[in-house]
Coordinates of C-alpha atoms in Angstrom, one line a residue:
M1 CA 0.1 -0.4 0.2
T2 CA 1.6 3.0 -0.8
Q3 CA 1.8 5.1 2.2
A4 CA 3.3 8.9 0.3
H5 CA -0.5 9.3 -0.9
Y6 CA -3.9 9.7 1.0
Q7 CA -6.6 7.3 0.5
V8 CA -9.9 7.6 -1.3
T9 CA -12.7 6.2 -0.2
G10 CA -16.5 5.4 -1.3
Y11 CA -18.9 6.1 1.5
G12 CA -22.6 8.1 1.9
E13 CA -25.8 6.6 3.1
G14 CA -28.6 7.4 -0.6
G15 CA -26.5 9.6 -2.4
V16 CA -25.4 11.8 0.5
G17 CA -22.3 13.0 1.2
D18 CA -20.2 15.9 2.8
V19 CA -17.3 18.5 1.5
N20 CA -15.4 15.8 1.0
D21 CA -17.2 14.3 -2.4
Y22 CA -16.1 17.7 -3.8
W23 CA -13.4 17.4 -6.8
V24 CA -12.1 19.7 -9.5
V25 CA -12.2 19.0 -13.1
E26 CA -8.6 20.5 -14.3
T27 CA -7.6 20.2 -18.2
V28 CA -4.0 19.9 -18.3
G29 CA -2.8 22.2 -20.9
G30 CA -5.8 24.3 -20.9
V31 CA -7.6 27.2 -19.6
T32 CA -10.7 28.0 -17.1
G33 CA -13.8 27.2 -18.4
E34 CA -12.5 25.0 -21.6
K35 CA -14.8 22.0 -23.0
I36 CA -13.4 18.8 -21.8
R37 CA -13.7 16.9 -25.1
T38 CA -14.4 12.7 -25.0
V39 CA -10.8 11.1 -25.5
A40 CA -8.9 13.4 -26.7
S41 CA -8.6 15.4 -24.0
L42 CA -5.9 14.5 -20.5
I43 CA -8.0 15.7 -17.2
R44 CA -6.5 15.7 -13.6
L45 CA -9.6 15.4 -10.5
R46 CA -8.2 18.1 -7.7
H47 CA -9.5 17.3 -4.1
V48 CA -11.0 20.5 -3.0
T49 CA -10.3 19.6 0.6
M50 CA -7.1 18.2 0.3
G51 CA -5.6 19.9 -3.1
C52 CA -4.4 16.0 -4.2
Y53 CA -5.2 14.3 -7.7
L54 CA -6.6 11.0 -8.2
H55 CA -4.5 8.8 -8.7
S56 CA -4.7 5.1 -10.6
H57 CA -1.1 2.7 -9.8
S58 CA 0.0 0.5 -12.8
I59 CA 0.8 -2.2 -10.6
Q60 CA -1.8 -5.0 -9.2
L61 CA -2.3 -6.1 -5.7
P62 CA -1.7 -9.6 -4.3
K63 CA -4.4 -11.8 -4.2
W64 CA -5.9 -10.0 -0.9
G65 CA -6.1 -7.0 -2.7
W66 CA -8.2 -9.3 -5.6
E67 CA -5.4 -8.3 -7.3
Q68 CA -7.0 -4.6 -8.4
L69 CA -5.4 -1.6 -8.9
E70 CA -4.9 0.7 -5.8
V71 CA -6.4 4.1 -6.3
T72 CA -5.3 6.7 -3.8
C73 CA -4.6 10.9 -3.7
N74 CA -1.1 11.9 -4.7
P75 CA 0.0 15.2 -3.6
R76 CA 1.9 15.6 -6.6
A77 CA 0.5 17.1 -9.9
G78 CA 2.7 16.2 -12.2
D79 CA 2.9 12.0 -11.9
K80 CA 1.5 10.6 -15.3
N81 CA -0.8 8.4 -13.4
S82 CA -2.6 11.4 -12.1
L83 CA -4.4 12.2 -15.7
W84 CA -7.1 10.8 -17.1
N85 CA -9.5 11.1 -20.1
V86 CA -13.3 10.7 -20.7
E87 CA -14.0 7.2 -23.2
G88 CA -17.4 8.8 -23.2
N89 CA -20.9 9.8 -22.2
I90 CA -24.7 9.5 -23.0
N91 CA -26.6 12.7 -22.4
E92 CA -29.3 13.5 -25.0
K93 CA -28.9 16.8 -25.1
L94 CA -25.5 16.3 -26.9
P95 CA -25.4 15.0 -30.4
M96 CA -23.5 12.1 -31.2
V97 CA -20.2 12.1 -33.1
S98 CA -18.7 9.8 -35.5
F99 CA -15.9 7.5 -34.3
E100 CA -14.0 8.8 -36.9
F101 CA -13.5 12.4 -35.3
Y102 CA -11.3 10.6 -32.9
K103 CA -9.3 8.2 -34.9
P104 CA -5.2 8.5 -34.2
S105 CA -2.5 8.5 -37.5
F106 CA -1.1 5.2 -37.8
L107 CA 2.0 6.7 -36.6
S108 CA 0.7 7.5 -33.0
K109 CA -1.2 4.1 -33.3
F110 CA 2.2 2.6 -33.8
L111 CA 3.4 4.3 -30.8
E112 CA 1.2 4.5 -28.3
A113 CA 0.6 0.5 -28.7
H114 CA 4.0 0.3 -28.4
I115 CA 4.3 2.1 -25.2
V116 CA 0.8 0.5 -23.5
M117 CA 2.6 -3.2 -24.4
A118 CA 6.1 -2.1 -22.9
E119 CA 4.3 -0.8 -20.0
S120 CA 2.2 -3.5 -19.5
N121 CA 4.5 -6.3 -19.8
N122 CA 6.9 -4.5 -17.5
N123 CA 4.6 -4.6 -14.8
M124 CA 3.7 -8.0 -14.9
K125 CA 4.4 -9.2 -11.2
P126 CA 4.7 -13.2 -9.8
K127 CA 1.8 -14.1 -8.3
E128 CA 1.3 -15.5 -4.6
G129 CA 3.8 -18.7 -4.4
E130 CA 4.7 -18.7 -8.3
V131 CA 7.8 -19.9 -9.4
T132 CA 10.3 -18.0 -11.0
S133 CA 13.8 -17.0 -12.3
R134 CA 16.1 -14.5 -13.0
P135 CA 18.3 -14.3 -16.3
W136 CA 21.6 -15.8 -15.2
H137 CA 19.8 -18.9 -14.3
W138 CA 19.1 -19.7 -17.8
P139 CA 22.5 -20.5 -19.6
L140 CA 23.5 -22.1 -16.8
N141 CA 20.2 -24.4 -16.7
I142 CA 19.9 -24.2 -12.7
Q143 CA 15.9 -24.1 -12.6
G144 CA 13.7 -25.4 -14.3
Q145 CA 10.0 -24.6 -13.7
L146 CA 7.1 -27.3 -13.3
F147 CA 4.0 -26.5 -15.3
S148 CA 1.7 -29.4 -13.9
G149 CA 2.7 -31.8 -10.6
G150 CA 0.4 -34.8 -9.2
D151 CA 1.0 -38.0 -10.7
Y152 CA 1.8 -37.2 -14.1
R153 CA 4.2 -34.3 -13.5
V154 CA 5.6 -31.9 -16.6
Y155 CA 8.9 -30.1 -15.6
L156 CA 10.4 -27.9 -18.2
L157 CA 13.9 -27.6 -18.0
G158 CA 16.5 -27.5 -20.4
N159 CA 19.0 -30.4 -21.8
P160 CA 21.9 -30.1 -19.6
V161 CA 24.3 -31.2 -22.6
I162 CA 23.0 -29.4 -24.9
F163 CA 23.2 -26.2 -22.5
W164 CA 25.8 -26.4 -20.8
G165 CA 28.0 -27.6 -24.1
S166 CA 26.4 -24.4 -25.9
D167 CA 27.6 -22.3 -23.3
V168 CA 31.2 -23.6 -23.3
L169 CA 30.7 -23.2 -27.2
I170 CA 30.0 -19.8 -26.4
L171 CA 33.7 -19.6 -25.2
V172 CA 35.5 -21.4 -27.7
F173 CA 33.9 -19.3 -30.1
L174 CA 35.2 -15.5 -28.6
S175 CA 38.7 -17.2 -27.3
I176 CA 39.5 -18.4 -31.1
T177 CA 38.0 -14.7 -32.2
A178 CA 40.2 -12.9 -30.0
A179 CA 42.8 -15.4 -31.1
K180 CA 42.8 -14.0 -34.7
L181 CA 42.6 -10.8 -33.4
M182 CA 45.7 -11.4 -31.5
A183 CA 47.6 -13.2 -35.2
E184 CA 46.4 -9.7 -37.0
Q185 CA 48.0 -7.4 -34.5
R186 CA 50.9 -8.8 -34.2
G187 CA 51.5 -10.2 -38.4
V188 CA 51.3 -13.2 -37.7
S189 CA 50.1 -15.6 -40.8
L190 CA 46.9 -17.9 -40.5
A191 CA 47.6 -18.8 -45.2
D192 CA 46.2 -22.8 -44.5
I193 CA 42.5 -21.7 -42.4
T194 CA 42.9 -17.6 -43.4
G195 CA 39.6 -17.9 -45.1
L196 CA 37.6 -20.3 -43.6
L197 CA 38.9 -18.5 -40.0
N198 CA 37.1 -15.2 -41.8
R199 CA 33.6 -17.0 -42.5
F200 CA 33.3 -18.8 -39.4
V201 CA 33.8 -15.3 -37.2
S202 CA 32.1 -13.6 -39.7
A203 CA 29.1 -15.6 -39.1
G204 CA 29.9 -16.7 -35.9
L205 CA 29.2 -12.5 -34.9
W206 CA 25.8 -12.1 -35.9
L207 CA 24.8 -15.2 -34.6
L208 CA 26.9 -14.1 -30.9
L209 CA 24.5 -11.3 -31.8
G210 CA 21.4 -12.7 -32.6
W211 CA 22.0 -14.6 -28.9
A212 CA 22.9 -11.6 -27.2
L213 CA 19.8 -9.2 -28.4
H214 CA 17.4 -12.0 -27.2
Y215 CA 18.9 -12.5 -23.8
L216 CA 20.7 -9.6 -22.6
P217 CA 17.8 -7.1 -22.3
F218 CA 15.9 -9.1 -19.6
Y219 CA 18.2 -7.9 -17.2
L220 CA 17.1 -4.5 -17.6
M221 CA 13.2 -5.7 -17.2
G222 CA 11.7 -5.4 -14.0
R223 CA 8.8 -8.3 -14.7
V224 CA 8.2 -11.8 -13.9
L225 CA 10.2 -13.6 -15.6
Y226 CA 10.6 -17.4 -16.4
F227 CA 12.6 -20.1 -17.9
H228 CA 11.2 -20.4 -21.4
H229 CA 11.8 -16.6 -21.9
Y230 CA 15.7 -18.0 -22.8
F231 CA 14.4 -20.0 -25.7
P232 CA 14.4 -17.6 -28.2
A233 CA 18.5 -16.8 -27.6
L234 CA 19.1 -20.2 -27.4
L235 CA 18.1 -21.6 -30.5
F236 CA 20.5 -18.4 -31.8
C237 CA 23.1 -20.1 -29.1
C238 CA 22.7 -23.6 -30.4
M239 CA 23.7 -22.5 -33.9
L240 CA 26.5 -20.5 -32.8
G241 CA 27.4 -23.9 -30.9
G242 CA 27.0 -26.3 -34.2
T243 CA 29.3 -23.4 -36.5
V244 CA 31.9 -23.7 -33.5
L245 CA 31.8 -27.3 -33.9
E246 CA 32.0 -27.7 -37.8
F247 CA 35.2 -25.1 -38.0
C248 CA 36.7 -27.0 -35.5
I249 CA 36.5 -30.1 -37.0
R250 CA 37.3 -29.2 -40.3
V251 CA 40.4 -27.9 -38.9
L252 CA 41.1 -30.9 -37.1
T253 CA 40.6 -32.4 -40.4
I254 CA 43.7 -30.6 -41.9
F255 CA 46.4 -32.2 -40.1
V256 CA 45.1 -35.5 -40.5
H257 CA 46.3 -38.0 -43.6
P258 CA 45.0 -37.1 -47.0
S259 CA 43.5 -40.5 -47.4
L260 CA 41.7 -40.0 -43.5
K261 CA 40.6 -36.9 -44.4
G262 CA 37.1 -37.8 -45.2
V263 CA 36.9 -40.8 -42.5
F264 CA 37.6 -38.7 -39.5
Y265 CA 35.6 -35.4 -40.6
H266 CA 32.7 -38.2 -40.7
S267 CA 33.6 -39.8 -37.9
A268 CA 33.3 -37.2 -36.1
V269 CA 30.2 -35.6 -37.2
V270 CA 29.0 -38.9 -36.2
L271 CA 29.9 -38.9 -32.6
V272 CA 28.6 -35.2 -32.3
L273 CA 25.1 -36.4 -33.4
A274 CA 25.4 -39.3 -31.0
V275 CA 26.2 -37.7 -27.9
L276 CA 23.3 -35.6 -28.9
I277 CA 20.9 -38.3 -29.5
G278 CA 22.1 -40.4 -26.3
S279 CA 21.5 -37.1 -24.5
F280 CA 18.1 -36.9 -25.5
I281 CA 17.5 -40.4 -24.4
V282 CA 17.9 -40.2 -21.2
F283 CA 16.4 -36.8 -20.6
Q284 CA 13.5 -37.5 -22.4
P285 CA 10.9 -37.5 -19.4
L286 CA 11.2 -33.6 -19.7
A287 CA 9.8 -34.1 -22.8
Y288 CA 6.9 -36.4 -22.5
G289 CA 6.1 -35.8 -18.9
M290 CA 7.1 -38.0 -16.2
T291 CA 5.1 -40.5 -13.9
G292 CA 5.9 -42.6 -10.5
L293 CA 8.5 -41.4 -7.6
K294 CA 10.0 -38.3 -7.8
A295 CA 14.5 -38.4 -8.7
D296 CA 14.9 -37.3 -5.0
S297 CA 14.2 -41.1 -4.5
P298 CA 16.8 -43.9 -5.3
D299 CA 13.8 -46.3 -6.4
S300 CA 12.8 -43.7 -8.6
P301 CA 13.9 -44.4 -13.0
Y302 CA 14.4 -40.6 -12.9
H303 CA 16.8 -40.7 -9.9
S304 CA 20.2 -40.4 -12.5
M305 CA 18.6 -37.4 -14.0
K306 CA 19.0 -35.5 -11.1
W307 CA 22.5 -34.3 -12.0
L308 CA 21.9 -31.1 -9.5
S309 CA 19.5 -30.7 -6.7
Y310 CA 18.5 -27.4 -7.6
W311 CA 16.2 -29.8 -10.0
D312 CA 12.8 -30.3 -9.1
I313 CA 12.9 -33.6 -11.1

């Protein structure tokens, strides 16, 4: 509850109250006596006695407040949440006006829609008892998200081989890129792999940028965050990981005897695929759901899947 504002309540009997019922309507940017237009005019409601302004908050109250928005009287006149407008009115003495009169331009609608979406998104808060996560949890696959409990459990958790492997490969890419820049600064010749290295770094930087743009902005958000918010960034992370593996295999192939290059390359690719398929087989209950004992029990068929104590499998 806001302590710096005054309380606003509805009271009275039979429509009769007292002097605290009176508010002054002020038009923002207007003058005294100016007509108020529906939708278009911004107004403030100033309490006659207290001099404060009717204020609506953008954050929902918890369950004990029925998840409604708190309405108070704000001593500050400049707060944007103290601005109101009239959506419509019914009066037989007033002529009906076409909605085309209020139709905004495309640019106005575009800007307003994105501002409202950003504000609404940023004000989303966790419900009581809800399990949430922070952005730094996601690449480390520290904490999943329980979608359903009981006899049939669905627990959203990443394949640790994919998640942790992708994290390591990002570090490998950054190390290779840094080594390339240092070699160029020192005039070291990389004639055998220059073309391959340039294509690798160029493609990798674009994928790294895609990962960063889909992941880093979450550190600036005040809204409630969940594990699945990382999934768009994970796609770029996996593509970057595949690019790094492809580059490393091709570089290693250079040092193999010409007669064995094909065998070595295809064997390395098969090994990578085998690891990926094997990890899916081990962790496939995460995709299809689980029944029976939880992984905490040694008798549970999922006990071997619980690599971290944080996982509520």
